[in-house]
Coordinates of C-alpha atoms in Angstrom, one line a residue:
Chain A
X1 CA 0.0 0.0 0.0
X2 CA 1.4 3.4 -1.0
X3 CA 2.1 5.7 1.9
X4 CA 0.1 9.0 2.3
X5 CA 1.7 12.4 1.5
X6 CA 1.0 14.1 4.9
X7 CA 1.7 17.6 3.7
X8 CA -0.6 17.4 0.8
X9 CA -3.2 15.6 3.0
X10 CA -3.2 18.6 5.3
X11 CA -3.5 21.0 2.4
X12 CA -6.4 18.9 1.1
X13 CA -8.1 19.1 4.5
X14 CA -7.7 22.9 4.5
X15 CA -9.0 23.2 0.9
X16 CA -12.0 21.0 1.7
X17 CA -12.8 23.3 4.7
X18 CA -12.4 26.4 2.6
X19 CA -14.5 25.1 -0.3
X20 CA -17.3 23.9 1.9
X21 CA -17.3 27.1 4.0
X22 CA -17.0 29.4 1.1
X23 CA -19.6 31.2 -1.0
X24 CA -20.6 29.6 -4.3
X25 CA -18.3 31.8 -6.5
X26 CA -15.2 31.1 -4.4
X27 CA -15.9 27.4 -4.2
X28 CA -16.4 27.2 -8.0
X29 CA -13.2 29.0 -8.6
X30 CA -11.2 26.8 -6.3
X31 CA -12.8 23.5 -7.6
X32 CA -12.0 24.7 -11.2
X33 CA -8.4 25.3 -10.3
X34 CA -8.1 21.8 -8.7
X35 CA -9.7 20.2 -11.8
X36 CA -7.2 21.9 -14.0
X37 CA -4.3 20.5 -11.9
X38 CA -5.9 17.0 -11.9
X39 CA -6.3 17.2 -15.7
X40 CA -2.7 18.3 -16.3
X41 CA -1.4 15.3 -14.3
X42 CA -3.6 13.0 -16.3
X43 CA -2.2 14.2 -19.6
X44 CA 1.4 13.9 -18.3
X45 CA 0.7 10.4 -16.9
X46 CA -0.6 9.2 -20.3
X47 CA 2.2 10.9 -22.1
X48 CA 4.8 9.1 -19.9
X49 CA 3.1 5.7 -20.0
X50 CA 2.1 6.0 -23.7
X51 CA -1.1 4.2 -22.6
X52 CA -4.4 5.2 -21.0
X53 CA -8.0 6.2 -21.6
X54 CA -7.7 9.9 -21.9
X55 CA -11.1 10.8 -23.2
X56 CA -13.0 9.2 -20.3
X57 CA -10.4 10.5 -17.8
X58 CA -11.1 14.0 -18.9
X59 CA -14.9 13.6 -18.9
X60 CA -15.0 12.3 -15.4
X61 CA -12.5 14.7 -13.8
X62 CA -15.0 17.3 -12.7
X63 CA -17.1 14.6 -11.1
X64 CA -14.2 13.2 -9.2
X65 CA -13.0 16.7 -8.0
X66 CA -16.5 17.7 -6.9
X67 CA -16.9 14.4 -4.9
X68 CA -13.5 14.5 -3.3
X69 CA -13.2 18.2 -2.5
X70 CA -16.9 19.1 -2.3
X71 CA -19.0 16.2 -1.0
X72 CA -17.3 13.2 0.5
X73 CA -15.9 12.8 4.0
X74 CA -12.5 11.2 3.6
X75 CA -9.2 11.2 5.4
X76 CA -6.2 10.5 3.1
X77 CA -4.1 9.7 6.1
X78 CA -6.6 7.0 7.2
X79 CA -7.8 5.4 4.0
X80 CA -9.5 2.5 5.8
X81 CA -11.1 4.6 8.5
X82 CA -14.4 2.8 9.3
X83 CA -16.6 5.9 9.1
X84 CA -15.3 7.2 5.8
X85 CA -17.6 7.6 2.8
X86 CA -17.1 5.0 0.2
X87 CA -16.2 6.1 -3.3
X88 CA -16.0 3.6 -6.1
X89 CA -15.0 4.3 -9.7
X90 CA -16.7 1.5 -11.5
X91 CA -15.4 2.7 -14.9
X92 CA -12.0 1.5 -13.7
X93 CA -10.3 2.1 -17.1
X94 CA -10.3 5.8 -16.0
X95 CA -7.7 4.9 -13.4
X96 CA -5.5 7.8 -14.4
X97 CA -8.2 10.3 -13.4
X98 CA -8.7 8.5 -10.0
X99 CA -5.0 8.2 -9.3
X100 CA -4.5 11.9 -10.1
X101 CA -7.4 12.8 -7.8
X102 CA -6.1 10.6 -5.0
X103 CA -2.5 11.9 -5.3
X104 CA -3.7 15.6 -5.4
X105 CA -5.7 14.8 -2.2
X106 CA -2.6 13.4 -0.4
X107 CA -3.6 9.6 -0.4
X108 CA -0.1 9.1 -1.9
X109 CA 2.7 11.3 -3.3
X110 CA 2.1 12.9 -6.7
X111 CA 5.6 11.7 -7.7
X112 CA 4.2 8.2 -7.8
X113 CA 2.0 9.3 -10.8
X114 CA 5.2 9.1 -12.9
X115 CA 5.1 5.3 -12.5
X116 CA 1.7 4.9 -14.0
X117 CA 1.6 1.5 -15.8
X118 CA 5.4 1.1 -15.5
X119 CA 6.6 -2.4 -14.7
X120 CA 5.8 -3.3 -11.0
X121 CA 4.1 0.1 -10.3
X122 CA 1.3 0.2 -7.8
X123 CA -0.6 2.2 -10.4
X124 CA -1.8 -0.5 -12.7
X125 CA -4.0 0.4 -15.7
X126 CA -7.0 -0.4 -13.5
X127 CA -7.1 0.4 -9.8
X128 CA -6.0 -2.2 -7.2
X129 CA -7.2 -1.6 -3.6
X130 CA -4.4 -3.7 -2.2
X131 CA -1.8 -1.3 -3.5
X132 CA -3.5 2.0 -3.8
X133 CA -5.0 3.8 -0.8
X134 CA -8.4 5.2 -1.4
X135 CA -9.4 2.5 -3.8
X136 CA -12.3 0.5 -2.3
X137 CA -12.6 -2.4 -4.7
X138 CA -10.7 -3.6 -7.8
X139 CA -12.5 -2.5 -10.9
X140 CA -11.7 -2.7 -14.6
X141 CA -14.1 -5.2 -15.8
X142 CA -17.2 -3.2 -16.3
X143 CA -20.4 -3.7 -14.3
X144 CA -18.6 -4.5 -11.1
X145 CA -18.5 -1.4 -9.0
X146 CA -22.2 -0.8 -8.6
X147 CA -23.1 -4.1 -6.9
X148 CA -20.2 -3.6 -4.6
X149 CA -21.3 -0.1 -3.7
X150 CA -24.8 -1.5 -3.1
X151 CA -23.3 -3.9 -0.6
X152 CA -21.5 -1.1 1.1
X153 CA -24.7 0.9 1.5
X154 CA -26.5 -2.2 2.9
X155 CA -23.6 -2.6 5.4
X156 CA -23.9 1.0 6.5
X157 CA -27.6 0.6 7.1
X158 CA -27.2 -2.7 9.0
X159 CA -24.7 -1.0 11.3
X160 CA -26.9 2.2 11.7
X161 CA -24.0 4.3 10.4
X162 CA -24.5 7.5 8.4
X163 CA -21.5 7.3 6.0
X164 CA -22.5 7.4 2.3
X165 CA -21.5 5.5 -0.8
X166 CA -20.9 7.1 -4.2
X167 CA -20.3 5.0 -7.3
X168 CA -19.3 6.5 -10.7
X169 CA -20.4 4.6 -13.8
X170 CA -19.6 5.1 -17.4
X171 CA -22.6 5.5 -19.6
X172 CA -21.5 2.8 -22.0
X173 CA -21.1 0.6 -18.9
X174 CA -24.9 0.9 -18.3
X175 CA -25.1 -1.7 -21.1
X176 CA -23.9 -4.3 -18.6
X177 CA -26.8 -6.2 -17.0
X178 CA -25.2 -6.5 -13.6
X179 CA -25.8 -2.7 -13.1
X180 CA -29.5 -3.2 -13.5
X181 CA -29.4 -6.1 -11.0
X182 CA -27.8 -3.7 -8.5
X183 CA -30.3 -0.9 -9.4
X184 CA -33.2 -3.2 -8.5
X185 CA -31.5 -4.3 -5.3
X186 CA -30.7 -0.8 -4.1
X187 CA -34.2 0.5 -4.8
X188 CA -35.8 -2.6 -3.2
X189 CA -33.7 -1.9 0.0
X190 CA -34.4 1.8 -0.2
X191 CA -30.7 2.6 0.0
X192 CA -31.0 6.4 0.3
X193 CA -27.3 6.7 1.3
X194 CA -26.3 5.4 -2.1
X195 CA -25.6 7.7 -5.1
X196 CA -24.8 6.5 -8.6
X197 CA -23.3 9.0 -10.9
X198 CA -23.4 8.3 -14.6
X199 CA -20.6 10.0 -16.6
X200 CA -22.9 10.6 -19.6
X201 CA -20.3 11.5 -22.3
X202 CA -22.4 9.7 -25.0
X203 CA -19.4 7.9 -26.4
X204 CA -18.1 4.4 -25.9
X205 CA -15.0 2.7 -27.2
X206 CA -16.2 2.1 -30.8
X207 CA -19.0 4.7 -31.4
X208 CA -21.7 6.8 -29.8
X209 CA -23.7 5.0 -27.1
X210 CA -26.9 5.6 -29.1
X211 CA -25.5 4.0 -32.2
X212 CA -24.1 1.1 -30.3
X213 CA -26.9 0.1 -27.9
X214 CA -29.0 3.0 -27.0
X215 CA -29.4 4.1 -23.4
X216 CA -32.1 6.7 -23.8
X217 CA -34.4 7.5 -22.2
X218 CA -31.8 6.9 -19.5
X219 CA -33.5 9.1 -16.8
X220 CA -36.8 7.2 -17.3
X221 CA -35.0 3.9 -17.0
X222 CA -33.6 4.9 -13.6
X223 CA -36.9 6.4 -12.4
X224 CA -38.7 3.2 -13.4
X225 CA -36.2 1.2 -11.3
X226 CA -37.2 3.3 -8.3
X227 CA -34.4 5.9 -8.2
X228 CA -34.6 9.6 -7.6
X229 CA -33.0 11.1 -10.7
X230 CA -31.1 14.3 -11.1
X231 CA -29.7 15.5 -14.4
X232 CA -26.9 18.0 -14.4
X233 CA -24.0 19.5 -16.4
X234 CA -21.2 17.2 -15.3
X235 CA -18.6 19.9 -15.7
X236 CA -20.4 22.4 -13.6
X237 CA -18.9 21.8 -10.2
X238 CA -21.6 23.5 -8.2
X239 CA -24.4 21.8 -10.1
X240 CA -22.8 18.4 -9.5
X241 CA -22.4 19.4 -5.8
X242 CA -26.0 20.2 -5.6
X243 CA -26.9 16.9 -7.2
X244 CA -24.9 15.1 -4.5
X245 CA -27.3 16.4 -1.8
X246 CA -29.1 13.7 0.2
X247 CA -32.0 11.8 -1.2
X248 CA -35.3 13.6 -0.7
X249 CA -37.6 10.6 -1.0
X250 CA -35.8 7.8 0.8
X251 CA -34.7 6.3 -2.4
X252 CA -31.2 6.0 -3.9
X253 CA -30.1 8.9 -6.1
X254 CA -29.0 8.6 -9.7
X255 CA -27.1 11.6 -11.0
X256 CA -26.9 11.7 -14.8
X257 CA -23.9 13.9 -15.3
X258 CA -23.9 15.2 -18.9
X259 CA -20.3 15.4 -19.9
X260 CA -18.0 15.8 -22.9
X261 CA -15.4 13.1 -23.5
X262 CA -12.0 14.7 -23.7
X263 CA -13.3 17.8 -21.9
X264 CA -10.7 20.6 -21.6
X265 CA -8.6 19.7 -24.7
X266 CA -10.4 21.1 -27.8
X267 CA -9.1 18.6 -30.3
X268 CA -10.1 15.6 -28.1
X269 CA -13.6 16.8 -27.2
X270 CA -16.5 14.6 -28.2
X271 CA -14.3 12.6 -30.6
X272 CA -14.6 8.8 -30.4
X273 CA -10.9 8.1 -31.3
X274 CA -9.7 9.7 -28.1
X275 CA -11.2 6.8 -26.1
X276 CA -7.7 5.5 -25.6
X277 CA -5.6 7.2 -28.2
X278 CA -2.2 8.5 -27.0
X279 CA -1.4 12.1 -27.9
X280 CA 1.8 12.9 -29.7
X281 CA 4.4 15.1 -28.1
X282 CA 3.1 18.1 -30.0
X283 CA -0.5 17.3 -28.9
X284 CA 0.6 16.9 -25.3
X285 CA 2.1 20.4 -25.5
X286 CA -1.1 21.8 -27.0
X287 CA -3.2 20.0 -24.4
X288 CA -1.2 21.3 -21.5
X289 CA -1.3 24.8 -23.0
X290 CA -5.1 24.6 -23.1
X291 CA -5.2 23.3 -19.6
X292 CA -3.2 26.3 -18.4
X293 CA 0.1 24.7 -17.8
Chain B
X1 CA -20.1 -54.8 3.0
X2 CA -23.8 -55.5 3.7
X3 CA -24.0 -53.0 6.4
X4 CA -24.0 -50.2 3.9
X5 CA -27.8 -50.0 3.8
X6 CA -27.9 -49.5 7.6
X7 CA -25.4 -46.6 7.6
X8 CA -27.0 -43.3 8.6
X9 CA -26.4 -40.7 6.0
X10 CA -26.7 -36.9 6.1
X11 CA -27.5 -34.0 3.8
X12 CA -24.6 -31.7 4.9
X13 CA -26.7 -28.6 4.3
X14 CA -28.2 -29.2 7.7
X15 CA -24.9 -29.1 9.5
X16 CA -23.9 -26.1 7.4
X17 CA -27.0 -24.1 8.4
X18 CA -26.8 -25.0 12.0
X19 CA -23.1 -24.1 12.3
X20 CA -23.7 -20.8 10.4
X21 CA -26.5 -19.9 12.9
X22 CA -24.4 -20.8 15.8
X23 CA -21.6 -18.6 14.5
X24 CA -24.0 -15.7 13.8
X25 CA -25.2 -15.8 17.4
X26 CA -21.6 -15.3 18.6
X27 CA -20.5 -12.8 16.0
X28 CA -22.7 -10.1 14.5
X29 CA -20.4 -9.5 11.6
X30 CA -21.7 -12.8 10.1
X31 CA -24.4 -12.2 7.4
X32 CA -25.9 -14.5 4.8
X33 CA -26.4 -13.3 1.3
X34 CA -28.6 -15.3 -1.1
X35 CA -30.3 -15.3 -4.5
X36 CA -33.8 -16.4 -3.7
X37 CA -32.2 -19.5 -2.3
X38 CA -33.5 -19.3 1.3
X39 CA -35.1 -22.7 1.1
X40 CA -32.5 -24.5 -1.0
X41 CA -29.7 -23.2 1.1
X42 CA -31.5 -24.1 4.3
X43 CA -31.6 -20.5 5.5
X44 CA -35.1 -20.4 6.8
X45 CA -34.0 -20.7 10.4
X46 CA -31.3 -18.1 9.9
X47 CA -33.9 -15.7 8.5
X48 CA -36.2 -16.3 11.5
X49 CA -33.4 -15.6 13.9
X50 CA -31.6 -12.8 12.1
X51 CA -34.0 -11.3 9.6
X52 CA -31.9 -8.1 9.1
X53 CA -28.8 -10.2 8.4
X54 CA -30.2 -12.2 5.6
X55 CA -29.7 -10.2 2.4
X56 CA -31.7 -11.6 -0.5
X57 CA -30.8 -9.9 -3.8
X58 CA -33.3 -12.0 -5.8
X59 CA -32.3 -14.1 -8.8
X60 CA -29.2 -12.1 -9.7
X61 CA -25.9 -13.8 -9.1
X62 CA -23.5 -11.1 -10.3
X63 CA -25.2 -8.7 -7.9
X64 CA -25.1 -11.4 -5.2
X65 CA -21.3 -11.7 -5.2
X66 CA -20.7 -7.9 -5.7
X67 CA -23.0 -7.0 -2.8
X68 CA -21.2 -9.5 -0.6
X69 CA -17.9 -7.9 -1.5
X70 CA -19.3 -4.5 -0.5
X71 CA -20.6 -5.9 2.8
X72 CA -17.0 -7.3 3.4
X73 CA -15.6 -3.9 2.6
X74 CA -17.5 -2.5 5.5
X75 CA -16.5 -5.2 8.0
X76 CA -19.1 -7.8 7.6
X77 CA -18.3 -11.5 7.0
X78 CA -20.7 -12.6 4.2
X79 CA -21.6 -16.2 3.6
X80 CA -22.9 -16.2 0.0
X81 CA -25.4 -19.1 -0.2
X82 CA -26.4 -20.1 -3.7
X83 CA -26.7 -23.2 -5.9
X84 CA -23.1 -23.9 -7.0
X85 CA -23.7 -24.0 -10.8
X86 CA -25.1 -20.5 -10.8
X87 CA -22.9 -19.0 -8.2
X88 CA -19.7 -20.1 -9.9
X89 CA -20.8 -20.1 -13.6
X90 CA -22.8 -16.8 -13.7
X91 CA -20.7 -14.8 -11.2
X92 CA -17.2 -16.1 -12.0
X93 CA -15.9 -12.7 -12.9
X94 CA -17.3 -11.2 -9.7
X95 CA -15.6 -14.0 -7.8
X96 CA -12.3 -13.3 -9.5
X97 CA -12.4 -9.4 -9.4
X98 CA -14.6 -8.4 -6.5
X99 CA -13.7 -11.2 -4.0
X100 CA -10.3 -12.9 -4.8
X101 CA -8.4 -10.1 -6.5
X102 CA -9.9 -7.5 -4.1
X103 CA -9.0 -9.8 -1.1
X104 CA -12.5 -9.5 0.3
X105 CA -13.3 -11.9 3.1
X106 CA -16.3 -13.5 1.5
X107 CA -17.3 -17.1 1.9
X108 CA -18.7 -18.5 -1.3
X109 CA -20.9 -21.4 -0.4
X110 CA -21.7 -23.5 -3.4
X111 CA -24.8 -25.5 -2.5
X112 CA -26.0 -28.7 -4.2
X113 CA -22.8 -29.2 -6.1
X114 CA -21.7 -31.9 -8.4
X115 CA -24.6 -34.1 -9.7
X116 CA -26.9 -33.2 -6.8
X117 CA -29.6 -31.9 -9.1
X118 CA -29.6 -35.2 -11.0
X119 CA -32.6 -35.3 -13.2
X120 CA -32.7 -31.5 -13.7
X121 CA -29.9 -31.9 -16.1
X122 CA -26.6 -30.3 -17.1
X123 CA -27.7 -26.7 -16.6
X124 CA -28.1 -27.6 -12.9
X125 CA -25.1 -29.9 -12.5
X126 CA -22.1 -28.2 -11.0
X127 CA -19.2 -30.3 -12.1
X128 CA -17.2 -27.6 -13.8
X129 CA -17.0 -25.4 -10.7
X130 CA -13.8 -26.9 -9.3
X131 CA -12.0 -26.3 -12.5
X132 CA -13.2 -22.8 -12.8
X133 CA -12.6 -21.9 -9.2
X134 CA -9.2 -23.5 -9.0
X135 CA -8.0 -21.3 -11.8
X136 CA -8.6 -18.2 -9.7
X137 CA -5.7 -17.0 -7.4
X138 CA -6.1 -16.2 -3.7
X139 CA -9.1 -18.4 -3.1
X140 CA -9.2 -21.4 -0.8
X141 CA -11.2 -24.3 -2.1
X142 CA -12.9 -26.5 0.6
X143 CA -14.9 -29.6 -0.1
X144 CA -16.2 -31.2 3.1
X145 CA -16.9 -34.9 3.2
X146 CA -19.4 -35.2 6.0
X147 CA -21.3 -33.1 8.6
X148 CA -18.4 -32.8 11.0
X149 CA -16.1 -31.5 8.3
X150 CA -18.8 -29.2 7.1
X151 CA -19.0 -27.6 10.5
X152 CA -15.3 -27.3 10.7
X153 CA -15.2 -25.7 7.3
X154 CA -17.8 -23.1 8.2
X155 CA -15.9 -22.2 11.4
X156 CA -12.6 -22.1 9.6
X157 CA -13.9 -20.0 6.7
X158 CA -15.5 -17.5 9.1
X159 CA -12.3 -16.8 10.9
X160 CA -9.7 -17.2 8.1
X161 CA -9.9 -13.6 7.0
X162 CA -9.5 -14.9 3.4
X163 CA -11.8 -15.6 0.5
X164 CA -13.0 -19.2 0.3
X165 CA -15.1 -21.4 -1.9
X166 CA -17.0 -23.9 0.3
X167 CA -18.6 -26.8 -1.7
X168 CA -21.0 -28.5 0.7
X169 CA -22.4 -31.9 -0.5
X170 CA -26.1 -32.4 -0.8
X171 CA -25.8 -36.0 -1.9
X172 CA -26.3 -37.9 1.3
X173 CA -23.1 -39.0 3.0
X174 CA -22.3 -41.0 6.1
X175 CA -20.0 -39.6 8.8
X176 CA -16.5 -40.5 7.7
X177 CA -14.0 -38.3 9.6
X178 CA -12.8 -39.2 13.1
X179 CA -13.4 -36.7 15.9
X180 CA -9.7 -35.8 16.1
X181 CA -9.3 -35.3 12.4
X182 CA -7.2 -32.2 11.5
X183 CA -8.9 -29.4 9.6
X184 CA -6.5 -26.9 8.2
X185 CA -5.3 -25.6 4.8
X186 CA -2.9 -28.1 3.2
X187 CA -3.8 -30.8 5.6
X188 CA -5.0 -34.2 4.4
X189 CA -6.9 -36.6 6.6
X190 CA -5.6 -40.2 6.5
X191 CA -8.7 -42.4 6.9
X192 CA -7.0 -45.8 6.4
X193 CA -3.5 -47.1 6.3
X194 CA -2.2 -49.1 3.4
X195 CA 0.9 -49.5 1.3
X196 CA -0.3 -50.9 -2.0
X197 CA -2.4 -48.0 -3.5
X198 CA -3.6 -44.6 -2.3
X199 CA -7.1 -43.4 -3.0
X200 CA -7.6 -39.6 -2.5
X201 CA -11.2 -38.7 -2.3
X202 CA -13.2 -35.6 -1.5
X203 CA -16.8 -34.8 -0.6
X204 CA -19.4 -37.5 -1.5
X205 CA -16.7 -39.8 -2.9
X206 CA -15.0 -40.2 0.5
X207 CA -17.3 -42.8 1.9
X208 CA -17.3 -44.7 -1.4
X209 CA -13.5 -44.7 -1.3
X210 CA -13.7 -46.2 2.2
X211 CA -16.1 -48.9 1.0
X212 CA -13.8 -49.7 -1.9
X213 CA -10.8 -49.9 0.5
X214 CA -12.6 -52.4 2.8
X215 CA -13.4 -54.6 -0.2
X216 CA -9.9 -54.5 -1.5
X217 CA -8.5 -55.2 2.0
X218 CA -10.5 -58.4 2.0
X219 CA -8.6 -59.4 -1.1
X220 CA -5.3 -58.6 0.5
X221 CA -4.8 -55.2 -1.2
X222 CA -3.8 -52.4 1.3
X223 CA -5.4 -49.1 0.4
X224 CA -4.4 -45.8 2.0
X225 CA -7.5 -43.5 1.8
X226 CA -6.7 -39.8 2.1
X227 CA -9.4 -37.2 2.3
X228 CA -8.5 -33.7 1.2
X229 CA -10.9 -31.1 2.6
X230 CA -8.8 -28.4 1.1
X231 CA -8.3 -29.0 -2.6
X232 CA -6.5 -25.7 -2.6
X233 CA -4.1 -25.4 -0.9
X234 CA -3.5 -29.1 -1.3
X235 CA -1.5 -31.2 1.1
X236 CA 1.6 -31.6 -1.1
X237 CA 3.5 -33.6 1.6
X238 CA 0.7 -36.2 1.8
X239 CA 0.4 -36.5 -2.0
X240 CA 4.2 -36.9 -2.4
X241 CA 4.4 -39.4 0.5
X242 CA 1.6 -41.4 -1.2
X243 CA 3.5 -41.3 -4.5
X244 CA 6.7 -42.6 -2.8
X245 CA 5.2 -45.1 -0.4
X246 CA 2.5 -46.8 -2.5
X247 CA 2.4 -48.0 -6.1
X248 CA 0.0 -45.4 -7.4
X249 CA -2.8 -43.0 -6.7
X250 CA -6.4 -43.0 -7.6
X251 CA -8.4 -39.8 -7.2
X252 CA -12.1 -39.6 -6.9
X253 CA -14.4 -36.5 -7.1
X254 CA -17.9 -35.4 -8.1
X255 CA -16.6 -33.0 -10.7
X256 CA -15.0 -32.9 -14.2
X257 CA -11.6 -34.4 -14.5
X258 CA -10.3 -31.3 -16.3
X259 CA -9.2 -29.2 -13.4
X260 CA -10.3 -30.4 -10.0
X261 CA -8.8 -32.7 -7.3
X262 CA -7.3 -35.1 -9.9
X263 CA -5.6 -32.4 -11.8
X264 CA -4.2 -30.8 -8.6
X265 CA -2.9 -34.2 -7.4
X266 CA -1.5 -35.0 -10.9
X267 CA 0.4 -31.6 -11.1
X268 CA 1.9 -32.3 -7.7
X269 CA 2.9 -35.8 -8.5
X270 CA 4.3 -35.0 -12.0
X271 CA 6.5 -32.3 -10.7
X272 CA 7.5 -33.9 -7.4
X273 CA 7.5 -37.7 -7.7
X274 CA 5.9 -39.2 -10.9
X275 CA 3.8 -42.2 -10.3
X276 CA 0.9 -44.1 -11.9
X277 CA -2.5 -42.4 -11.5
X278 CA -6.2 -43.0 -12.3
X279 CA -8.4 -39.9 -12.2
X280 CA -12.1 -40.6 -11.5
X281 CA -14.6 -37.9 -12.2
X282 CA -16.8 -36.9 -15.0
X283 CA -15.1 -36.6 -18.4
X284 CA -15.9 -33.6 -20.6
X285 CA -19.4 -34.7 -21.5
X286 CA -22.9 -33.5 -20.5
X287 CA -24.6 -36.1 -18.4
X288 CA -27.6 -38.0 -19.5
X289 CA -30.9 -37.9 -17.6
X290 CA -30.9 -39.6 -14.3
X291 CA -30.9 -39.2 -10.5
X292 CA -27.7 -38.1 -8.7
X293 CA -27.2 -41.7 -7.5
X294 CA -27.7 -43.0 -11.0
X295 CA -25.3 -40.5 -12.5
X296 CA -22.5 -41.2 -9.9
X297 CA -22.7 -44.9 -10.7
X298 CA -23.0 -44.2 -14.4
X299 CA -19.7 -42.3 -14.4
X300 CA -18.0 -44.9 -12.2
X301 CA -18.0 -42.7 -9.1
X302 CA -18.9 -45.6 -6.9
X303 CA -17.1 -48.2 -4.7
X304 CA -17.2 -50.5 -7.7
X305 CA -15.6 -47.9 -9.9
X306 CA -12.9 -47.2 -7.4
X307 CA -12.2 -50.9 -6.9
X308 CA -11.9 -51.3 -10.7
X309 CA -9.5 -48.3 -11.0
X310 CA -7.2 -49.7 -8.2
X311 CA -7.1 -53.1 -9.9
X312 CA -6.4 -51.5 -13.2
X313 CA -3.6 -49.4 -11.8
X314 CA -2.0 -52.4 -10.1
X315 CA -2.3 -54.4 -13.3
X316 CA -0.3 -51.8 -15.0
X317 CA -2.7 -51.2 -17.7
X318 CA -2.0 -48.0 -19.7

């Protein structure tokens, strides 16, 4: 298990307090700055590894940043603290975005990001909880994180504890039947402490979701399964934050976060080929320029 | 052995359910997770006593195993109780990724394994499970032979802190293990002494191996019967001692021969002390219609079949 970065963990704690105590404008500004840093690390990691899923990493970044800095109760220096909120990235192929988020929160040192997918690195192409603090379950095969998150939420309720569980799903991933098994279970048990966020970037590996196996009407599907549904702009930190508010009707909450694959890098945005294409040196320089490096 | 008809036999699900309830009384971390299998897993009593701690996800095996991993993440000790063919076949990737690879302390209880569902046919036979499960790293594989071993297995799996696959026989079996029998990973139980041939048997085949050994002994052939409650990790020492000290090894299991006990013993023998073997199980065929008892006999998984295999081995055929 990688050790925490205590200095950064303290800075994270201070930033969280600032963001949650601040007015909307100040919070939005600070979250946007963090997201820029997280994105820059992602681009550098993929450049160094010459591997990765850059499009989905960039579409999910604002969701991750809003969860970690705006909504969840976590302690990077105590990653297995019993009362922590559980965060599960079910779309595990976007490990670079998760690792960048975890490192910028102080769960481990940012220098470790340079080892992404290198031989014997803790930072495998898909997250491993045994090696990486802050990872709750090993994902990578799609359709796995949601049932595990459902089990976490059942456990919290059994113990009468108030911590919450958030799982982030890819939209293409919603084609996996196991997710709908979990959706039924969570609604049946009335797991109001469970939030499922769909990173709705409308693209999957080979084509648009609607051309591959259509998901729409996605909100209606969730509603018909018994979930409270909130649709937001997944790059608007304050809107995502608002959508992460507690359930209002005792049911689990589905947040459909409308996003853009490749968000933040103009030539990658909404283009199917950037699912796992690796940018050239020139493209990396352009990307970092656009991301304010 | 005319006394066979008078031997008391047991459905090990009873011992499983009683032991699980007893553990649950002492440790509130224990929960049961099932897929509409309350009756078939004998969990009615558990549900009456601990209604909150029986989590039924409905007929949804992927969700079943994932939910159990989530419960383990938060400190519970889930016993996943489901028919073995569906638990292992439908949820194999969850078993691999969410349980074994994620090091979640989940006890996967494969109910009604092997040919238990007899007439219901190959969709319901769980004979591939040992091959599938043995291919997954970081997963102990336990096949109890009788009620006492079932109880020991439940207790062990609850306290091991490790993922396990527990394959409890439904086919009725007599008590075969002595009260002082060891129960630990990598520990075989020697049931009879003998220096001519070793028979290694698990689960429902253990009592049949003992019957075969008794018949062969009457003919002057000494059979060492070893029972292996842990197929993984296997008792390498006992296997290699058998290979050295007897003229060959016969394995017997209610599973396909492609990757279960026989394959585990063969790999140990081939790399450690090559010797003649016969591997009794089900070949790579789908079984015809018939009861569990009929099918076991049909595939030679009987005292007669074991006796024939021992004779064949001693005759040096093939």
